[in-house]
Rosetta silent file (secondary structure, phi, psi, omega in degrees, C-alpha in Angstrom):
SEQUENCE: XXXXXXXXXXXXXXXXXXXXXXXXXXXXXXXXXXXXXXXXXXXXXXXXXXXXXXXXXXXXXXXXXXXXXXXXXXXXXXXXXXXXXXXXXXXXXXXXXXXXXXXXXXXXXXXXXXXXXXXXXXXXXXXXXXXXXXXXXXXXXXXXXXXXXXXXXXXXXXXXXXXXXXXXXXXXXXXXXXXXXXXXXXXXXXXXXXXXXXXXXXXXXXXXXXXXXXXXXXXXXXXXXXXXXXXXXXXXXXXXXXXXXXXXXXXXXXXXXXXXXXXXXXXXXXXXXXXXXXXXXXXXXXXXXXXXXXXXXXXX
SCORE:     score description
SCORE:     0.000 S_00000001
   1 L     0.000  -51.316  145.496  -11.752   19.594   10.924 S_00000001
   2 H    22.728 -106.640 -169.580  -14.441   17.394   11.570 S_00000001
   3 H   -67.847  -34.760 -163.883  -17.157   18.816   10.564 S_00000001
   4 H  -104.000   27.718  171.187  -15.940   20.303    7.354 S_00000001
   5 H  -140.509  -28.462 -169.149  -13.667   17.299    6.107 S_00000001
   6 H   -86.118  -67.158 -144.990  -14.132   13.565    8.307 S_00000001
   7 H   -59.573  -25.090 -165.495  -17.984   13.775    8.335 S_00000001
   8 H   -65.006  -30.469 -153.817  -17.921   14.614    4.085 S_00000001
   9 H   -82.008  -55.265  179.450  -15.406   11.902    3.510 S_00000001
  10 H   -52.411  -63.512  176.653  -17.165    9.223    5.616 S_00000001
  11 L   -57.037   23.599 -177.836  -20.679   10.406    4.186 S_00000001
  12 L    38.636   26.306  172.792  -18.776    9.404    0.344 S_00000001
  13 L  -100.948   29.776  179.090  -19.422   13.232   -0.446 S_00000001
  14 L  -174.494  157.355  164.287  -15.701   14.178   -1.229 S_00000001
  15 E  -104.490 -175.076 -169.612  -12.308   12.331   -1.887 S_00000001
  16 L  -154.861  168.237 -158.280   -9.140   13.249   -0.215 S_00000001
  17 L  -153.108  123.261  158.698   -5.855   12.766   -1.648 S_00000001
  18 L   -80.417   67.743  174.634   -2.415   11.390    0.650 S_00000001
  19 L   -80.805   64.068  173.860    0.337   13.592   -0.713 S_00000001
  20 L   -83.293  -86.356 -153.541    3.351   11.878    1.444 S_00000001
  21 L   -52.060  143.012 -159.635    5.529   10.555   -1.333 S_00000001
  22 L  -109.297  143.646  142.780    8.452   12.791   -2.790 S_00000001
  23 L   -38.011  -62.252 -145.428   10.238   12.629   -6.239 S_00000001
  24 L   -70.890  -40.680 -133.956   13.308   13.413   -4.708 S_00000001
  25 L  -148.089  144.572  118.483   13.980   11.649   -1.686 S_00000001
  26 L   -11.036   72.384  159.865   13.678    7.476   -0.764 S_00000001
  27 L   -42.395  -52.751  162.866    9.909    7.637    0.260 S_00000001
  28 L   -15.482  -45.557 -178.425   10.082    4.593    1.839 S_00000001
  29 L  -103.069  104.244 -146.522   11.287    5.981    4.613 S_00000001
  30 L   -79.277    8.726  168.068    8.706    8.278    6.055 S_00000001
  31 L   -84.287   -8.032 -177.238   11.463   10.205    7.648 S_00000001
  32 L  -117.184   13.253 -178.582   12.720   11.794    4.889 S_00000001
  33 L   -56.544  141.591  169.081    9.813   14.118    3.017 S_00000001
  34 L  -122.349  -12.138  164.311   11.482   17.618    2.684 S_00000001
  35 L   -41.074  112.027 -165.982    8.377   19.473    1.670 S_00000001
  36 E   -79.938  136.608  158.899    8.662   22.483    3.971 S_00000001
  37 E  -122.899  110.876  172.952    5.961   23.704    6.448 S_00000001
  38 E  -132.580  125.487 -164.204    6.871   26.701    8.220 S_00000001
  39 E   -55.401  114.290  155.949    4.788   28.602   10.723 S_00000001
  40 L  -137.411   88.337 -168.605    3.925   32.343    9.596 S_00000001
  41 L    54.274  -97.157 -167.651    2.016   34.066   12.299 S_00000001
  42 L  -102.750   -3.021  172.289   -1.382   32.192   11.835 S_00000001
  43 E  -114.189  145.436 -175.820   -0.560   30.419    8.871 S_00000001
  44 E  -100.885  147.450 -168.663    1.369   27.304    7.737 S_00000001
  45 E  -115.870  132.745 -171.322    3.819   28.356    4.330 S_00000001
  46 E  -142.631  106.785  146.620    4.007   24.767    2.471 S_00000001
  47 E  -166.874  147.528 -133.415    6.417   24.215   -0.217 S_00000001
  48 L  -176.560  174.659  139.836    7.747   21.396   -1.789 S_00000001
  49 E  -118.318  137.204 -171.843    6.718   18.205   -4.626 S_00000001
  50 E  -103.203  157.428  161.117    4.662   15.519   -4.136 S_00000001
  51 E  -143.257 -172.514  171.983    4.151   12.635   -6.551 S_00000001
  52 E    65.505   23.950 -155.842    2.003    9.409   -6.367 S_00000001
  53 E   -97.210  126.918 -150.987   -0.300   11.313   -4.892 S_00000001
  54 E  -104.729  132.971 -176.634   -3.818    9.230   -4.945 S_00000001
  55 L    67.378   12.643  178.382   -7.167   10.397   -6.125 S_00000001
  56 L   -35.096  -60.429 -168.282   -5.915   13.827   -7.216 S_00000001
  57 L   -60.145  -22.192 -172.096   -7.725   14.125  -10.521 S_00000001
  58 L   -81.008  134.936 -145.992  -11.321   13.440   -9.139 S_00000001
  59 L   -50.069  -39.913  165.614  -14.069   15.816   -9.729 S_00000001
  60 L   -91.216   12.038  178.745  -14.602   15.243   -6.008 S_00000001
  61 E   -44.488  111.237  131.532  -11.107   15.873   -4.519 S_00000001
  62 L   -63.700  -80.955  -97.496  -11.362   18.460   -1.624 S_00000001
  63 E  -172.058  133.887  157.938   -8.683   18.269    0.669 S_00000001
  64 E  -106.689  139.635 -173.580   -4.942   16.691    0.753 S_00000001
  65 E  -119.477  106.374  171.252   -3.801   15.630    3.978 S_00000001
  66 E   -57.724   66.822 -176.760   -0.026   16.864    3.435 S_00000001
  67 E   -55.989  139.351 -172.977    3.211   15.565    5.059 S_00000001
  68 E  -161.288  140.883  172.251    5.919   18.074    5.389 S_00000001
  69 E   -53.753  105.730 -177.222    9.298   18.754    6.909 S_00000001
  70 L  -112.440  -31.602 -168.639    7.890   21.105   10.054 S_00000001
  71 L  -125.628   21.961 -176.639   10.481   20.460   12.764 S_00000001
  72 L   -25.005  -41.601 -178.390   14.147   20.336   11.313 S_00000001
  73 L   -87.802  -27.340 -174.817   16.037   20.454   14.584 S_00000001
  74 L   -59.701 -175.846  169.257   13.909   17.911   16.577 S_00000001
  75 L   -56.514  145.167 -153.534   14.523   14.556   16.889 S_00000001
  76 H   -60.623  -60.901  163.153   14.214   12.373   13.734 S_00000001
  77 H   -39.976  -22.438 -159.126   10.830   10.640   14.635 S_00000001
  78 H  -130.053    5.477 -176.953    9.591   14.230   15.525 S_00000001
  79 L   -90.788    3.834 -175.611   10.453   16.120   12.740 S_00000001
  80 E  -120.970  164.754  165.273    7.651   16.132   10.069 S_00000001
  81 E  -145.717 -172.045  164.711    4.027   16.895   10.571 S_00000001
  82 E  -135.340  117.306  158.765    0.466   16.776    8.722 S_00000001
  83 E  -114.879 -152.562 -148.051   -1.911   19.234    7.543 S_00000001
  84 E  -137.246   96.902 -161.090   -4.818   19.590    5.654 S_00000001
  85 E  -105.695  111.600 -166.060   -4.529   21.609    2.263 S_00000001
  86 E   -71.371  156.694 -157.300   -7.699   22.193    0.453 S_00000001
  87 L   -74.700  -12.881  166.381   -7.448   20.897   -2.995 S_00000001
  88 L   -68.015  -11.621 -175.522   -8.285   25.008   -4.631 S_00000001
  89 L   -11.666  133.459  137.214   -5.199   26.182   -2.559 S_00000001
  90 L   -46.923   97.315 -171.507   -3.661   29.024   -4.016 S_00000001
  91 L    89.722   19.644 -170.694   -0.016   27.702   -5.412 S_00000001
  92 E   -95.874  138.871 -173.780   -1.218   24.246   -5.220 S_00000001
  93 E  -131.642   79.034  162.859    0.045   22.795   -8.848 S_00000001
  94 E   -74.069   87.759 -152.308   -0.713   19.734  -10.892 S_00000001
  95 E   -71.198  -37.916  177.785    1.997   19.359  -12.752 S_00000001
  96 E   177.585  152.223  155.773    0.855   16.582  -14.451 S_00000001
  97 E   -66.776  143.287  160.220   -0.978   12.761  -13.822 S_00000001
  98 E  -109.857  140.645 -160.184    0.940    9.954  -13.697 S_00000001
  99 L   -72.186  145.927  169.985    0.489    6.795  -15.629 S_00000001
 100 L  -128.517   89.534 -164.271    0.454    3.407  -14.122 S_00000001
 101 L    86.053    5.236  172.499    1.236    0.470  -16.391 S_00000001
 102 L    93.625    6.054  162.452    0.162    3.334  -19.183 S_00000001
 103 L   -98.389  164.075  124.965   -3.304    3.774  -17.606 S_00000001
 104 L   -24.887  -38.250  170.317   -4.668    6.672  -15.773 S_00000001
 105 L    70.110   28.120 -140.833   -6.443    5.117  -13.148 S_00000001
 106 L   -97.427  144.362   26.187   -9.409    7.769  -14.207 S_00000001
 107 L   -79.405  -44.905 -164.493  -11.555    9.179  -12.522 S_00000001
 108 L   -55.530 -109.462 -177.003   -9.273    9.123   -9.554 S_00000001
 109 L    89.471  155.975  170.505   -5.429    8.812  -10.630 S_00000001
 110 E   -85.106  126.353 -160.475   -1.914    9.661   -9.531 S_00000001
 111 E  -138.379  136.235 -170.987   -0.580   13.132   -9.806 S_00000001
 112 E   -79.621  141.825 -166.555    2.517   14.645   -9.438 S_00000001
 113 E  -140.811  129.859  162.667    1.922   18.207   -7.372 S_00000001
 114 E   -91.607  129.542  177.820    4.148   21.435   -6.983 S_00000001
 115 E  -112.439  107.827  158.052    3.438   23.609   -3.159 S_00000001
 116 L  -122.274  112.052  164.178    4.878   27.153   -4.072 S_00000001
 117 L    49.664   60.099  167.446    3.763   29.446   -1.136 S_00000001
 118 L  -103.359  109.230 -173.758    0.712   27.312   -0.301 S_00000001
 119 L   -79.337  142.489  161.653   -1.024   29.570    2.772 S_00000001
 120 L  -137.635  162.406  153.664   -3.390   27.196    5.121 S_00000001
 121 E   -74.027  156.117 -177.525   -4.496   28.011    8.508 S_00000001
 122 H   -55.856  -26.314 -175.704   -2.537   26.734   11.970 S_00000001
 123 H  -106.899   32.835  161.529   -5.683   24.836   12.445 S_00000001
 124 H   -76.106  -19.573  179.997   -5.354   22.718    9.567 S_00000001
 125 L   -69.501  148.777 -125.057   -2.786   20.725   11.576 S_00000001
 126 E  -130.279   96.621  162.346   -3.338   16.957   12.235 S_00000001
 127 L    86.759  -25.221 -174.762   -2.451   16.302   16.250 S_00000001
 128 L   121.264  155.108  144.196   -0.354   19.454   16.712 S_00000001
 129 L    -5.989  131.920  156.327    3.402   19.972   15.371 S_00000001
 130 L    67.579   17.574  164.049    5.840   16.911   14.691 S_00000001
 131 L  -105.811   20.403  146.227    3.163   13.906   14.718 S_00000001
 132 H   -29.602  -50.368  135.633    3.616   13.382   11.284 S_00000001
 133 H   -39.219  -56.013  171.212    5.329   10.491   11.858 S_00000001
 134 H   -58.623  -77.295 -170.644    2.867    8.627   14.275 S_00000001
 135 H   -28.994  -39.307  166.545    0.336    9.853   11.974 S_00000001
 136 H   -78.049  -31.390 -166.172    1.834    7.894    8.790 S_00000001
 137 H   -84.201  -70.029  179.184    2.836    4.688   10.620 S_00000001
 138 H   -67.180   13.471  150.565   -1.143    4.405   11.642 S_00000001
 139 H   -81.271  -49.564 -175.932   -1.596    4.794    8.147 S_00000001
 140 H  -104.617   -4.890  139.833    0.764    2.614    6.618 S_00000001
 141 L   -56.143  -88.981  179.412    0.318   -0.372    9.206 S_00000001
 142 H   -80.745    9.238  146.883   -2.710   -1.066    8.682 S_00000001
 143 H   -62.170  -46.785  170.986   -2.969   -0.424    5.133 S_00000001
 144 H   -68.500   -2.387 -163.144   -0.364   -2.399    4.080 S_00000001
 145 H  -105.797  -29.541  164.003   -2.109   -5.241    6.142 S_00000001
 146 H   -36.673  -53.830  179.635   -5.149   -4.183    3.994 S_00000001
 147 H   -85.319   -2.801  172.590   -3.716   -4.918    1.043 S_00000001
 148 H   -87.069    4.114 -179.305   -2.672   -8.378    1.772 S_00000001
 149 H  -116.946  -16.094  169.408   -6.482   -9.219    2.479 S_00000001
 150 H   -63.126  -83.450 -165.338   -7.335   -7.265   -1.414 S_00000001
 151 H   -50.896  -14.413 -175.053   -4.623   -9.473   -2.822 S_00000001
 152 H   -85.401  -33.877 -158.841   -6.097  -13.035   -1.176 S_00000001
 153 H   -90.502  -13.348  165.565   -9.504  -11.850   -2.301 S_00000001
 154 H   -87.428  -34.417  145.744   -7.907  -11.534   -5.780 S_00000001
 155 H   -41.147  -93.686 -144.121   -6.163  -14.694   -6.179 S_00000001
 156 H   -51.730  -39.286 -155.057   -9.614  -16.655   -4.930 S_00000001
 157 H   -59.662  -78.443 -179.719  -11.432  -14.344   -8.047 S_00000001
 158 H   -45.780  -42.099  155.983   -8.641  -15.560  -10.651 S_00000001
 159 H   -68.597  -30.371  168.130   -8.823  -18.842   -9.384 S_00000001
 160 H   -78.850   -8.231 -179.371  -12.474  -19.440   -9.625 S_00000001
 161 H   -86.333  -57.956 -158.423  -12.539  -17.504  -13.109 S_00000001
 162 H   -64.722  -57.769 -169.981   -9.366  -20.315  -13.967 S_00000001
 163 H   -51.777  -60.646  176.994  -11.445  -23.253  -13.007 S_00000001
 164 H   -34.677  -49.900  172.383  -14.563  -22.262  -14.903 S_00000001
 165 H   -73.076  -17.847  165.501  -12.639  -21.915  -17.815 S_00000001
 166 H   -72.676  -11.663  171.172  -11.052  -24.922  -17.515 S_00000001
 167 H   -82.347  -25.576 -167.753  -13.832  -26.486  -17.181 S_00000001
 168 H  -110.359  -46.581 -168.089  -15.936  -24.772  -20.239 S_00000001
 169 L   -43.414  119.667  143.739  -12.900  -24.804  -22.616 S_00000001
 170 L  -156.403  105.691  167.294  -12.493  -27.317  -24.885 S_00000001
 171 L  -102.942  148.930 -136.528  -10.493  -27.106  -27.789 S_00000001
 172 L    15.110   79.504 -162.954  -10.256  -29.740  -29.585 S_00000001
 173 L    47.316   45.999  157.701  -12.924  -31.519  -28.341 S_00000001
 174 L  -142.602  111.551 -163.063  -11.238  -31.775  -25.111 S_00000001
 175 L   -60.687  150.267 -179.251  -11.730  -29.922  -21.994 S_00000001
 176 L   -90.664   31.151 -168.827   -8.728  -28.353  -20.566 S_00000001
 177 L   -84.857  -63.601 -163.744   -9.469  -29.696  -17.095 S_00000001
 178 L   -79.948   11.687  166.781   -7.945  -32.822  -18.259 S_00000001
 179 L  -100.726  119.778  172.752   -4.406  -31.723  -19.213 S_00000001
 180 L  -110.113   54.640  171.893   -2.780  -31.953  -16.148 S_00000001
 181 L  -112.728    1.154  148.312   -0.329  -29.019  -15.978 S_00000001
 182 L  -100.223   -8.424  177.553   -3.448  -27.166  -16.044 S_00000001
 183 H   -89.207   -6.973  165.875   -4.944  -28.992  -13.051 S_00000001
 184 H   -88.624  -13.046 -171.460   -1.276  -28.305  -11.405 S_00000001
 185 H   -87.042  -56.695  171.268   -1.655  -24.824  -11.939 S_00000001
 186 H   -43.925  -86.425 -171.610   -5.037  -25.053  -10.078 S_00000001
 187 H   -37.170  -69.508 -168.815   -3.965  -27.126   -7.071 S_00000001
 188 H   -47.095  -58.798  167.787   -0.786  -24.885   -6.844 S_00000001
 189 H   -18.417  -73.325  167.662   -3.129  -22.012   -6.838 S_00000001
 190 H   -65.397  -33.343  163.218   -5.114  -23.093   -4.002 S_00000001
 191 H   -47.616  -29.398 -167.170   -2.319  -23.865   -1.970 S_00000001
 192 H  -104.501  -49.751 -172.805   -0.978  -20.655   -1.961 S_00000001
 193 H   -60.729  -45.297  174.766   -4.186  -18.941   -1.445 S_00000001
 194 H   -54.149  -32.207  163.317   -5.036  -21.199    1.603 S_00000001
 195 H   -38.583  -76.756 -165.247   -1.147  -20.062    2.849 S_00000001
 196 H   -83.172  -57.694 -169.780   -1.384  -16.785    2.582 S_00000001
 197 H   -72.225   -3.223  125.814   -4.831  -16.586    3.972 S_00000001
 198 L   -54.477    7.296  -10.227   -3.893  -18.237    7.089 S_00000001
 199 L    88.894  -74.717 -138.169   -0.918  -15.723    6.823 S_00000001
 200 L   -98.377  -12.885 -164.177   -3.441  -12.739    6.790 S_00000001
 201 L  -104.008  -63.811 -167.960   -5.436  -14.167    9.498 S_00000001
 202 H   -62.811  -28.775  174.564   -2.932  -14.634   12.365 S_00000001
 203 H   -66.954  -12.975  176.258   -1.559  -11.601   11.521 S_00000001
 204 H   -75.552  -64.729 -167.184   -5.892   -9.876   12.084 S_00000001
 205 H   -91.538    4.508  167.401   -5.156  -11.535   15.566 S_00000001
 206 H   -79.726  -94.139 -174.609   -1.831  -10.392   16.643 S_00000001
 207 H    -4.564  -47.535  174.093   -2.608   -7.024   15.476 S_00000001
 208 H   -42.008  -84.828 -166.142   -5.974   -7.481   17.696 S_00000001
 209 H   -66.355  -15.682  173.687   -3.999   -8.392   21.066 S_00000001
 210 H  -113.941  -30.727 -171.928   -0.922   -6.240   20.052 S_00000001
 211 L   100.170  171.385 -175.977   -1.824   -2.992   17.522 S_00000001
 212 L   -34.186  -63.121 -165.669   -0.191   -2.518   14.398 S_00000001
 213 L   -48.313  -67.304 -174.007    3.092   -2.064   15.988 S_00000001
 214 L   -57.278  -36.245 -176.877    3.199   -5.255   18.222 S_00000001
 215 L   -70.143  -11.845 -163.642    2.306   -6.769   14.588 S_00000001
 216 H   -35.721  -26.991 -142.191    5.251   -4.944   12.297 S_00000001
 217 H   -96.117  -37.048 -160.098    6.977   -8.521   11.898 S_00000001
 218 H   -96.489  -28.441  177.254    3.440  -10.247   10.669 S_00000001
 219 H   -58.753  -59.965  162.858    2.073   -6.937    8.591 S_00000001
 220 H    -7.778  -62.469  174.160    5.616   -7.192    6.739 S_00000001
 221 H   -65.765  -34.099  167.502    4.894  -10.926    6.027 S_00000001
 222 H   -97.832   -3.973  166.940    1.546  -10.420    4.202 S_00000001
 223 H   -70.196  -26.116 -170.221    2.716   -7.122    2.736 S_00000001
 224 H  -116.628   -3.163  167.011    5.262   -9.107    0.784 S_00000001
 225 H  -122.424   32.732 -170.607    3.816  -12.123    0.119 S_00000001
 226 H   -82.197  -56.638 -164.711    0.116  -10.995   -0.423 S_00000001
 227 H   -86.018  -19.078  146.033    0.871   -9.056   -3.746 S_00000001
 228 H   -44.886  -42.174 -179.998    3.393  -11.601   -4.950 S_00000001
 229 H   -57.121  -63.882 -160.546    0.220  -14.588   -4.471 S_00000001
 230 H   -64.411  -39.449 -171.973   -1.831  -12.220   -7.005 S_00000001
 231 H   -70.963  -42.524  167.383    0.456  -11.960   -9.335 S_00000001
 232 H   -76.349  -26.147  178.495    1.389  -15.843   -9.566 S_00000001
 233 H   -82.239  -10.540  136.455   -2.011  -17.305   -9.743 S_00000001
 234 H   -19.984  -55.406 -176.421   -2.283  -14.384  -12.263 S_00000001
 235 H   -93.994  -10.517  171.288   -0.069  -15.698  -14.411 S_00000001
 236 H   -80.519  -26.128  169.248   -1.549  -18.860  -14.276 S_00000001
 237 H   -42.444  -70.794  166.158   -4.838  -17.635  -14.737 S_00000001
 238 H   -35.372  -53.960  166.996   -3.544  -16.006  -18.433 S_00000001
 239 H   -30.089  -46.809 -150.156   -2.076  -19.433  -19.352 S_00000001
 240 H  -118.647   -6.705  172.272   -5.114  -20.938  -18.871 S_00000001
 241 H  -120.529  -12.156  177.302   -7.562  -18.164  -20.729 S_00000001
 242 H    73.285 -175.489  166.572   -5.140  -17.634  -23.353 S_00000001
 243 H   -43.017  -26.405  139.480   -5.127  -14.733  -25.122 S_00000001
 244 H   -33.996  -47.167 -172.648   -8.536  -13.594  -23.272 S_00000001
 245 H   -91.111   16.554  175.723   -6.884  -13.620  -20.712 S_00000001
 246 L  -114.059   -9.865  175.834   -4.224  -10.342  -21.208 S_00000001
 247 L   -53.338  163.721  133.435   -7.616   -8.761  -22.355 S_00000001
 248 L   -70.492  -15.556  147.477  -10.008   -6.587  -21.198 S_00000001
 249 L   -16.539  -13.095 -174.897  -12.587   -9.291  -21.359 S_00000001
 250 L  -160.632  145.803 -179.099  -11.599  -10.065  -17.618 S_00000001
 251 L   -76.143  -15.133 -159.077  -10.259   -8.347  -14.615 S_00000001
 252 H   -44.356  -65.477 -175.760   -7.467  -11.099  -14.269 S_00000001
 253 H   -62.035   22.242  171.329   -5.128   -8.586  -16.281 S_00000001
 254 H  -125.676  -10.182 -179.474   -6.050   -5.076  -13.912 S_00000001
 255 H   -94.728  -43.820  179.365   -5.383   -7.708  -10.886 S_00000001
 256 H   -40.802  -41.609 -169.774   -1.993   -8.631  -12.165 S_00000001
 257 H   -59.841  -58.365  177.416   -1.151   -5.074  -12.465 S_00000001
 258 H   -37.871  -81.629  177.904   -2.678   -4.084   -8.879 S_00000001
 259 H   -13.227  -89.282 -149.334   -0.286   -7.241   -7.674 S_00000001
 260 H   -45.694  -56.192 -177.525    2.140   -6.108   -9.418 S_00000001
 261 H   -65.999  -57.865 -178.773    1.755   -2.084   -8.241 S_00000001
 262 H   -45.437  -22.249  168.485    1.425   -3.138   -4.555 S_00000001
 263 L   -92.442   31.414  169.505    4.670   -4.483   -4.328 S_00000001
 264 L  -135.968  -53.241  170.192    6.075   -1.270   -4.597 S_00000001
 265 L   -71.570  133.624 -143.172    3.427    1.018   -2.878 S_00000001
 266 L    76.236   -0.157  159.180    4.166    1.465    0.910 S_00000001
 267 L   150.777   93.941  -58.072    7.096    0.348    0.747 S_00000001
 268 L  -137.222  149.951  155.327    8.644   -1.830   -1.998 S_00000001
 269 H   -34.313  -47.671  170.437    9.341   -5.563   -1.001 S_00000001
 270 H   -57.324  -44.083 -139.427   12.711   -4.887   -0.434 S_00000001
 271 H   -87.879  -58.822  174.569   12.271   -2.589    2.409 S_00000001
 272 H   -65.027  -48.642 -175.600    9.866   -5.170    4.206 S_00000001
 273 H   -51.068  -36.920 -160.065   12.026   -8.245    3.533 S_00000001
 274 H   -95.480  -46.413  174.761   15.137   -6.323    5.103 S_00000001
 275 H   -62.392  -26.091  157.228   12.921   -5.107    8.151 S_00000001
 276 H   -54.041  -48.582 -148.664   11.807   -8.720    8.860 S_00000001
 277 H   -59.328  -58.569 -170.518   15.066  -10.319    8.351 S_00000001
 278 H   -39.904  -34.395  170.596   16.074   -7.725   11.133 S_00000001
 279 H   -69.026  -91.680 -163.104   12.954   -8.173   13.612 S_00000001
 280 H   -15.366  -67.143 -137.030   13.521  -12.089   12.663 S_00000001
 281 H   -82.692  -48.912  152.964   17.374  -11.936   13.540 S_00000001
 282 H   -25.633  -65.133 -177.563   16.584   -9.882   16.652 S_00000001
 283 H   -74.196  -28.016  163.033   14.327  -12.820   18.358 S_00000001
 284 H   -82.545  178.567  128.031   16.393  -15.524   17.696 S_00000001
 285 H   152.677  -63.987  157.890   19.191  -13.974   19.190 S_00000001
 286 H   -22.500  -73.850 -176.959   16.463  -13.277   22.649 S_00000001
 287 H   -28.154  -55.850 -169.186   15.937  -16.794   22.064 S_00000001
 288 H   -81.567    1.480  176.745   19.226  -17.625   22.144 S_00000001
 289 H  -121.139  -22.886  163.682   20.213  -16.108   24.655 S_00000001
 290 H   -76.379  -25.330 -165.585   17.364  -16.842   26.794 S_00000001
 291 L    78.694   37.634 -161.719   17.907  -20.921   26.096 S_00000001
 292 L  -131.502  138.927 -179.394   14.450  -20.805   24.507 S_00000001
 293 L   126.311 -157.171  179.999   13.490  -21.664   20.804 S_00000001
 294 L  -121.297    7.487 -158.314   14.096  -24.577   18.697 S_00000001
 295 L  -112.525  146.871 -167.659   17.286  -24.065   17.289 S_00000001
 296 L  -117.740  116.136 -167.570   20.561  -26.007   18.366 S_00000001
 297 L   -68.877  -25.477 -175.544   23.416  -23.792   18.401 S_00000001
 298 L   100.526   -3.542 -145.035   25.972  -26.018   18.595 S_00000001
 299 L    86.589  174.454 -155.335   27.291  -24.035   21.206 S_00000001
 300 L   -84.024    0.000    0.000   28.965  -20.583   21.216 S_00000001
């Protein structure tokens, strides 16, 4: 597996494609893909639909690494697994790209995929039967923690892009530096960026000293409010460029969107927000039970 897929992909001389997400089924939850993989004498039988599936369309796509219902009777946690379908498969089916905000995404792009009687070999499998699960959670931990250091670095862009222009603008023969509900928009900006990156950072060292896992409660917190940040100094950024600024003339409108996308992909906001509260609600409760924290119950 190696040689003929990690060294290509590392060496940039192929893409890969994540085909996890389902049409069908509450994706969110990485327990619930029903694309079937079932074992037929030396071969895995894979079929199912995928959608969302990232970097399908490009010219260099090889290989999908494939989540699939594998284990039905095991334990919940132990029931899916992942292998590794080359992208010429016989009965592999791109049903169609899908648009995002009415782009393409092209070269890459998002593609919806049909598995009818897709044959692979047994030794396409990823850890052995029923890690499918581990195998997405050290996916989707630190990725989503990824994308909360993408969104800080996009915010800082859009803010230093706002200031110039506020700074070069001036209609009518007054720069727009000097109004100051655009200098509130700035300062608000930076505040938030400085937040959240202090946010993004303690969560880099818990992760360190704990792994993803010991981190769930702090990846959550910059998963949900990293792509939220881009999107408001986004909007201030347009405010402040004007009609330039919904343009292609700038990335500020392709960051909004990313912002925008990210709060859905991996897991939607909601999803994090409810597993915090729960973590959250959990620890005071230790606390509280311990005689430890800050908070005064008041009694029982």
């Amino acid at each position: 597996q190696q040689d003929q897929w990690l060294r290509p992909l590392l060496a940039g001389e192929i893409r890969s494609t994540y085909a996890m997400t389902e049409p069908q089924v509450a994706s969110s939850d990485a327990t619930n893909m029903q694309l079937t993989i079932v074992r037929d004498g030396d071969e895995y039988v894979l079929n199912g639909r995928k959608w969302w599936s990232s970097n399908i369309m490009h010219p260099n796509n090889e290989v999908l690494i494939t989540m699939g219902l594998s284990n039905p009777e095991a334990t919940r946690h132990q029931q899916h697994s992942m292998v590794l379908v080359p992208r010429d498969s016989d009965g592999l089916e791109v049903v169609r790209c899908v648009e995002v905000f009415g782009n393409y995404h092209s070269p890459a792009g998002h593609g919806e995929l049909k598995f009818t009687n897709v044959r692979v070999p047994v030794d396409n499998i990823i850890m052995g039967e029923g890690q499918g699960f581990t195998i997405a959670q050290g996916r989707l931990g630190p990725g989503r923690f990824q994308y909360a250091m993408t969104n800080v670095g996009m915010a800082q862009r859009m803010m230093e892009l706002m200031c110039a222009r506020a700074d070069q603008r001036e209609p009518f023969g007054r720069k727009i530096s000097e109004y100051s509900s655009v200098r509130q928009d700035i300062a608000r900006a930076r505040c938030s960026i400085e937040q959240a990156r202090l946010l993004v950072l303690k969560a880099a060292a818990e992760m360190d000293k704990s792994g993803a896992k010991g981190a769930r409660d702090y990846i959550s917190m910059v998963k949900i409010i990293g792509p939220k940040l881009a999107q408001d100094v986004a909007e201030r950024a347009m405010q402040v460029f004007g009609g330039k600024g919904v343009s292609g003339d700038t990335p500020i409108a392709d960051m909004y969107v990313t912002g925008r996308l990210m709060r859905i992909a991996d897991g939607p906001d909601e999803v994090h927000m409810n597993q915090l509260a729960k973590f959250t609600m959990a620890q005071v409760e230790l606390q509280r039970q311990a005689g430890t924290g800050g908070i005064d119950w008041f009694g029982d």
